[in-house]
Amino acid sequence: GICQVSSTLYSSVVIADLEIVTRENHGYAVGYLPLGIDATVSWGGPEFRFRNNSDRPIMIEAYSNKGTVTVSIRGIDDKDYYVKFENEVLASYGWNTVYETMKADNPEGHKDGDVLTTPYTGYETKTYRAKYDKKTDALISRELEAHSFYNKRDKVVVKIEQEPAPSDPTESTTPSA
């Protein structure tokens, strides 16, 4: 849940046209934001940091309600432009179905066809900070904000190995003459 907060904050910071100091995308694409607009955080791991590079103080207002996170950057906006995120998918990497063979009496109790891992499509994206004139909506500039890579993960499905059929004791295994 904390990454949803950091990702929403990241989006708000870019739209407020503040400076990004450090940001990393998730290892896999997230479903709650468009590709390239996420910011992963973890204890002892990646951090999201930004700097108020404006001449004015800002206030961050954040709240959650019924699974939705809202973040606003409050301050005096005297710019003659507004900022939008624009993203571009450069490549996508499809996942495969991989089978993991197990015995019928496996300790985990898996059955034939059980899905062990949820698949994810991988992506390479570029995200841009686009500035538009407030009066005319004309594009002023478009700068690369982030180049993100998301891993693919194959779907792993259980395949129960078939026991060999018991042999018929009435059949002879000795060659006849």
PDB file of C-alpha atoms in Angstrom:
ATOM      1  CA  GLY A   1       0.000   0.000   0.000  1.00  0.00           C
ATOM      2  CA  ILE A   2       2.830   2.442   0.671  1.00  0.00           C
ATOM      3  CA  CYS A   3       3.875   2.351  -3.004  1.00  0.00           C
ATOM      4  CA  GLN A   4       0.419   3.539  -4.026  1.00  0.00           C
ATOM      5  CA  VAL A   5       1.026   6.603  -1.838  1.00  0.00           C
ATOM      6  CA  SER A   6       4.547   7.236  -3.199  1.00  0.00           C
ATOM      7  CA  SER A   7       3.366   6.726  -6.790  1.00  0.00           C
ATOM      8  CA  THR A   8       0.462   9.127  -6.357  1.00  0.00           C
ATOM      9  CA  LEU A   9       2.806  11.647  -4.733  1.00  0.00           C
ATOM     10  CA  TYR A  10       5.238  11.236  -7.654  1.00  0.00           C
ATOM     11  CA  SER A  11       2.466  11.997 -10.132  1.00  0.00           C
ATOM     12  CA  SER A  12       1.415  15.077  -8.153  1.00  0.00           C
ATOM     13  CA  VAL A  13       5.015  16.327  -7.895  1.00  0.00           C
ATOM     14  CA  VAL A  14       5.531  16.094 -11.662  1.00  0.00           C
ATOM     15  CA  ILE A  15       2.221  17.823 -12.378  1.00  0.00           C
ATOM     16  CA  ALA A  16       3.239  20.564  -9.904  1.00  0.00           C
ATOM     17  CA  ASP A  17       6.468  20.861 -11.946  1.00  0.00           C
ATOM     18  CA  LEU A  18       8.784  20.176  -9.015  1.00  0.00           C
ATOM     19  CA  GLU A  19      12.210  18.555  -9.275  1.00  0.00           C
ATOM     20  CA  ILE A  20      12.520  14.771  -8.998  1.00  0.00           C
ATOM     21  CA  VAL A  21      15.664  13.831  -7.057  1.00  0.00           C
ATOM     22  CA  THR A  22      15.305  10.043  -7.111  1.00  0.00           C
ATOM     23  CA  ARG A  23      12.617   7.684  -8.349  1.00  0.00           C
ATOM     24  CA  GLU A  24      12.556   4.011  -9.340  1.00  0.00           C
ATOM     25  CA  ASN A  25       9.768   2.119 -11.050  1.00  0.00           C
ATOM     26  CA  HIS A  26       8.435  -1.171  -9.711  1.00  0.00           C
ATOM     27  CA  GLY A  27       9.893  -4.481 -10.857  1.00  0.00           C
ATOM     28  CA  TYR A  28       6.531  -5.382 -12.391  1.00  0.00           C
ATOM     29  CA  ALA A  29       3.882  -3.082 -13.858  1.00  0.00           C
ATOM     30  CA  VAL A  30       1.274  -1.881 -11.361  1.00  0.00           C
ATOM     31  CA  GLY A  31      -2.422  -1.803 -12.106  1.00  0.00           C
ATOM     32  CA  TYR A  32      -3.375   1.417 -10.320  1.00  0.00           C
ATOM     33  CA  LEU A  33      -1.458   3.884 -12.526  1.00  0.00           C
ATOM     34  CA  PRO A  34      -0.416   4.079 -16.175  1.00  0.00           C
ATOM     35  CA  LEU A  35       3.008   2.654 -17.060  1.00  0.00           C
ATOM     36  CA  GLY A  36       5.938   4.865 -16.094  1.00  0.00           C
ATOM     37  CA  ILE A  37       4.024   6.893 -13.517  1.00  0.00           C
ATOM     38  CA  ASP A  38       4.834   4.765 -10.475  1.00  0.00           C
ATOM     39  CA  ALA A  39       7.471   5.219  -7.772  1.00  0.00           C
ATOM     40  CA  THR A  40       8.449   2.217  -5.679  1.00  0.00           C
ATOM     41  CA  VAL A  41       9.685   2.537  -2.107  1.00  0.00           C
ATOM     42  CA  SER A  42      10.868  -0.048   0.387  1.00  0.00           C
ATOM     43  CA  TRP A  43      12.499  -0.098   3.813  1.00  0.00           C
ATOM     44  CA  GLY A  44      16.238  -0.062   3.176  1.00  0.00           C
ATOM     45  CA  GLY A  45      15.639  -0.054  -0.554  1.00  0.00           C
ATOM     46  CA  PRO A  46      14.511   2.356  -3.236  1.00  0.00           C
ATOM     47  CA  GLU A  47      13.303   5.772  -2.152  1.00  0.00           C
ATOM     48  CA  PHE A  48      11.284   8.480  -3.823  1.00  0.00           C
ATOM     49  CA  ARG A  49      12.642  11.988  -3.226  1.00  0.00           C
ATOM     50  CA  PHE A  50      11.791  15.339  -4.708  1.00  0.00           C
ATOM     51  CA  ARG A  51      12.780  18.954  -4.135  1.00  0.00           C
ATOM     52  CA  ASN A  52      10.652  22.061  -4.012  1.00  0.00           C
ATOM     53  CA  ASN A  53      12.604  24.010  -6.610  1.00  0.00           C
ATOM     54  CA  SER A  54       9.961  26.735  -6.832  1.00  0.00           C
ATOM     55  CA  ASP A  55      10.334  30.134  -5.188  1.00  0.00           C
ATOM     56  CA  ARG A  56       7.294  29.523  -2.991  1.00  0.00           C
ATOM     57  CA  PRO A  57       6.419  27.207  -0.119  1.00  0.00           C
ATOM     58  CA  ILE A  58       4.216  24.211  -0.826  1.00  0.00           C
ATOM     59  CA  MET A  59       1.935  22.042   1.270  1.00  0.00           C
ATOM     60  CA  ILE A  60       1.295  18.361   0.629  1.00  0.00           C
ATOM     61  CA  GLU A  61      -2.229  17.198   1.346  1.00  0.00           C
ATOM     62  CA  ALA A  62      -2.867  13.456   1.239  1.00  0.00           C
ATOM     63  CA  TYR A  63      -5.704  11.193   2.292  1.00  0.00           C
ATOM     64  CA  SER A  64      -7.183   7.814   1.511  1.00  0.00           C
ATOM     65  CA  ASN A  65     -10.778   6.715   1.304  1.00  0.00           C
ATOM     66  CA  LYS A  66     -12.116   3.253   0.427  1.00  0.00           C
ATOM     67  CA  GLY A  67      -8.899   2.147  -1.300  1.00  0.00           C
ATOM     68  CA  THR A  68      -8.316   5.400  -3.181  1.00  0.00           C
ATOM     69  CA  VAL A  69      -5.329   7.623  -2.423  1.00  0.00           C
ATOM     70  CA  THR A  70      -5.475  11.337  -3.195  1.00  0.00           C
ATOM     71  CA  VAL A  71      -2.430  13.629  -3.035  1.00  0.00           C
ATOM     72  CA  SER A  72      -2.475  17.364  -3.736  1.00  0.00           C
ATOM     73  CA  ILE A  73       0.416  19.795  -3.860  1.00  0.00           C
ATOM     74  CA  ARG A  74      -0.888  23.140  -2.601  1.00  0.00           C
ATOM     75  CA  GLY A  75       0.780  26.476  -3.223  1.00  0.00           C
ATOM     76  CA  ILE A  76       0.661  29.599  -5.339  1.00  0.00           C
ATOM     77  CA  ASP A  77       0.617  28.751  -9.026  1.00  0.00           C
ATOM     78  CA  ASP A  78       1.802  31.756 -10.985  1.00  0.00           C
ATOM     79  CA  LYS A  79       3.033  29.774 -14.003  1.00  0.00           C
ATOM     80  CA  ASP A  80       1.557  30.449 -17.426  1.00  0.00           C
ATOM     81  CA  TYR A  81       1.607  26.720 -18.246  1.00  0.00           C
ATOM     82  CA  TYR A  82       0.345  23.434 -16.892  1.00  0.00           C
ATOM     83  CA  VAL A  83       2.067  20.037 -16.842  1.00  0.00           C
ATOM     84  CA  LYS A  84       0.802  16.672 -18.033  1.00  0.00           C
ATOM     85  CA  PHE A  85       2.389  13.242 -17.876  1.00  0.00           C
ATOM     86  CA  GLU A  86       2.683  11.603 -21.286  1.00  0.00           C
ATOM     87  CA  ASN A  87       3.927   8.078 -21.658  1.00  0.00           C
ATOM     88  CA  GLU A  88       5.019   5.886 -24.512  1.00  0.00           C
ATOM     89  CA  VAL A  89       5.338   2.100 -24.519  1.00  0.00           C
ATOM     90  CA  LEU A  90       8.516   1.224 -26.421  1.00  0.00           C
ATOM     91  CA  ALA A  91       8.233  -2.553 -26.086  1.00  0.00           C
ATOM     92  CA  SER A  92       6.195  -5.241 -24.401  1.00  0.00           C
ATOM     93  CA  TYR A  93       7.394  -8.703 -23.435  1.00  0.00           C
ATOM     94  CA  GLY A  94       4.763 -11.400 -23.263  1.00  0.00           C
ATOM     95  CA  TRP A  95       4.803 -14.146 -20.682  1.00  0.00           C
ATOM     96  CA  ASN A  96       4.823 -17.886 -21.286  1.00  0.00           C
ATOM     97  CA  THR A  97       3.126 -20.750 -19.512  1.00  0.00           C
ATOM     98  CA  VAL A  98       5.673 -22.966 -17.776  1.00  0.00           C
ATOM     99  CA  TYR A  99       4.769 -26.298 -16.177  1.00  0.00           C
ATOM    100  CA  GLU A 100       6.219 -27.504 -12.903  1.00  0.00           C
ATOM    101  CA  THR A 101       5.999 -31.265 -12.604  1.00  0.00           C
ATOM    102  CA  MET A 102       5.036 -32.633  -9.199  1.00  0.00           C
ATOM    103  CA  LYS A 103       4.048 -35.954  -7.725  1.00  0.00           C
ATOM    104  CA  ALA A 104       0.391 -36.503  -6.933  1.00  0.00           C
ATOM    105  CA  ASP A 105       1.249 -36.764  -3.227  1.00  0.00           C
ATOM    106  CA  ASN A 106       3.245 -33.468  -3.146  1.00  0.00           C
ATOM    107  CA  PRO A 107       3.513 -31.973   0.367  1.00  0.00           C
ATOM    108  CA  GLU A 108       1.784 -28.724  -0.652  1.00  0.00           C
ATOM    109  CA  GLY A 109      -1.290 -30.607  -1.888  1.00  0.00           C
ATOM    110  CA  HIS A 110      -1.190 -29.006  -5.334  1.00  0.00           C
ATOM    111  CA  LYS A 111      -3.496 -30.429  -7.985  1.00  0.00           C
ATOM    112  CA  ASP A 112      -2.996 -30.661 -11.735  1.00  0.00           C
ATOM    113  CA  GLY A 113      -3.598 -27.217 -13.260  1.00  0.00           C
ATOM    114  CA  ASP A 114      -3.011 -25.174 -10.088  1.00  0.00           C
ATOM    115  CA  VAL A 115      -1.430 -21.798 -10.914  1.00  0.00           C
ATOM    116  CA  LEU A 116       1.682 -21.174  -8.797  1.00  0.00           C
ATOM    117  CA  THR A 117       2.580 -17.700 -10.081  1.00  0.00           C
ATOM    118  CA  THR A 118       0.474 -14.978 -11.645  1.00  0.00           C
ATOM    119  CA  PRO A 119       1.910 -13.879 -14.992  1.00  0.00           C
ATOM    120  CA  TYR A 120       2.951 -10.313 -15.777  1.00  0.00           C
ATOM    121  CA  THR A 121       3.695  -8.767 -19.152  1.00  0.00           C
ATOM    122  CA  GLY A 122       6.995  -6.866 -19.219  1.00  0.00           C
ATOM    123  CA  TYR A 123       7.347  -3.362 -20.639  1.00  0.00           C
ATOM    124  CA  GLU A 124       9.842  -0.708 -21.552  1.00  0.00           C
ATOM    125  CA  THR A 125       8.396   2.790 -21.383  1.00  0.00           C
ATOM    126  CA  LYS A 126       9.375   6.429 -21.593  1.00  0.00           C
ATOM    127  CA  THR A 127       7.465   9.039 -19.631  1.00  0.00           C
ATOM    128  CA  TYR A 128       7.546  12.725 -20.498  1.00  0.00           C
ATOM    129  CA  ARG A 129       6.838  15.933 -18.597  1.00  0.00           C
ATOM    130  CA  ALA A 130       4.862  17.949 -21.136  1.00  0.00           C
ATOM    131  CA  LYS A 131       4.225  21.655 -20.551  1.00  0.00           C
ATOM    132  CA  TYR A 132       1.223  23.322 -22.192  1.00  0.00           C
ATOM    133  CA  ASP A 133       0.270  26.987 -22.402  1.00  0.00           C
ATOM    134  CA  LYS A 134      -2.692  27.660 -20.071  1.00  0.00           C
ATOM    135  CA  LYS A 135      -4.381  30.051 -22.524  1.00  0.00           C
ATOM    136  CA  THR A 136      -3.887  28.260 -25.839  1.00  0.00           C
ATOM    137  CA  ASP A 137      -3.209  24.638 -24.774  1.00  0.00           C
ATOM    138  CA  ALA A 138      -0.234  24.731 -27.159  1.00  0.00           C
ATOM    139  CA  LEU A 139       2.659  22.424 -26.328  1.00  0.00           C
ATOM    140  CA  ILE A 140       5.584  24.445 -24.953  1.00  0.00           C
ATOM    141  CA  SER A 141       8.032  21.648 -24.181  1.00  0.00           C
ATOM    142  CA  ARG A 142       8.237  17.898 -23.747  1.00  0.00           C
ATOM    143  CA  GLU A 143      11.122  16.526 -21.674  1.00  0.00           C
ATOM    144  CA  LEU A 144      11.980  12.952 -20.803  1.00  0.00           C
ATOM    145  CA  GLU A 145      10.991  12.362 -17.196  1.00  0.00           C
ATOM    146  CA  ALA A 146      11.721   8.638 -16.840  1.00  0.00           C
ATOM    147  CA  HIS A 147      12.785   5.553 -18.745  1.00  0.00           C
ATOM    148  CA  SER A 148      11.178   2.567 -17.029  1.00  0.00           C
ATOM    149  CA  PHE A 149      11.671  -1.184 -17.400  1.00  0.00           C
ATOM    150  CA  TYR A 150       9.150  -3.678 -16.028  1.00  0.00           C
ATOM    151  CA  ASN A 151       9.974  -7.382 -15.815  1.00  0.00           C
ATOM    152  CA  LYS A 152       7.838 -10.088 -17.315  1.00  0.00           C
ATOM    153  CA  ARG A 153       6.946 -13.107 -15.209  1.00  0.00           C
ATOM    154  CA  ASP A 154       5.860 -16.408 -16.627  1.00  0.00           C
ATOM    155  CA  LYS A 155       2.749 -18.210 -15.466  1.00  0.00           C
ATOM    156  CA  VAL A 156       3.762 -21.388 -13.623  1.00  0.00           C
ATOM    157  CA  VAL A 157       1.205 -24.200 -13.659  1.00  0.00           C
ATOM    158  CA  VAL A 158       1.325 -27.529 -11.811  1.00  0.00           C
ATOM    159  CA  LYS A 159       1.535 -30.674 -13.923  1.00  0.00           C
ATOM    160  CA  ILE A 160       1.012 -33.821 -11.875  1.00  0.00           C
ATOM    161  CA  GLU A 161       3.243 -36.577 -13.191  1.00  0.00           C
ATOM    162  CA  GLN A 162       1.369 -39.628 -14.299  1.00  0.00           C
ATOM    163  CA  GLU A 163       2.078 -42.826 -12.442  1.00  0.00           C
ATOM    164  CA  PRO A 164       3.020 -45.685 -14.751  1.00  0.00           C
ATOM    165  CA  ALA A 165       0.151 -48.094 -15.224  1.00  0.00           C
ATOM    166  CA  PRO A 166       0.585 -51.222 -13.114  1.00  0.00           C
ATOM    167  CA  SER A 167       1.633 -54.198 -15.168  1.00  0.00           C
ATOM    168  CA  ASP A 168      -0.740 -57.134 -15.638  1.00  0.00           C
ATOM    169  CA  PRO A 169       0.649 -60.063 -13.652  1.00  0.00           C
ATOM    170  CA  THR A 170      -0.878 -62.497 -16.128  1.00  0.00           C
ATOM    171  CA  GLU A 171       1.250 -61.183 -18.950  1.00  0.00           C
ATOM    172  CA  SER A 172       4.476 -63.019 -19.521  1.00  0.00           C
ATOM    173  CA  THR A 173       7.671 -61.021 -19.710  1.00  0.00           C
ATOM    174  CA  THR A 174       9.720 -63.980 -20.912  1.00  0.00           C
ATOM    175  CA  PRO A 175      10.235 -64.243 -24.603  1.00  0.00           C
ATOM    176  CA  SER A 176       8.565 -67.196 -26.192  1.00  0.00           C
ATOM    177  CA  ALA A 177      10.278 -69.457 -28.637  1.00  0.00           C
TER     178      ALA A 177
END
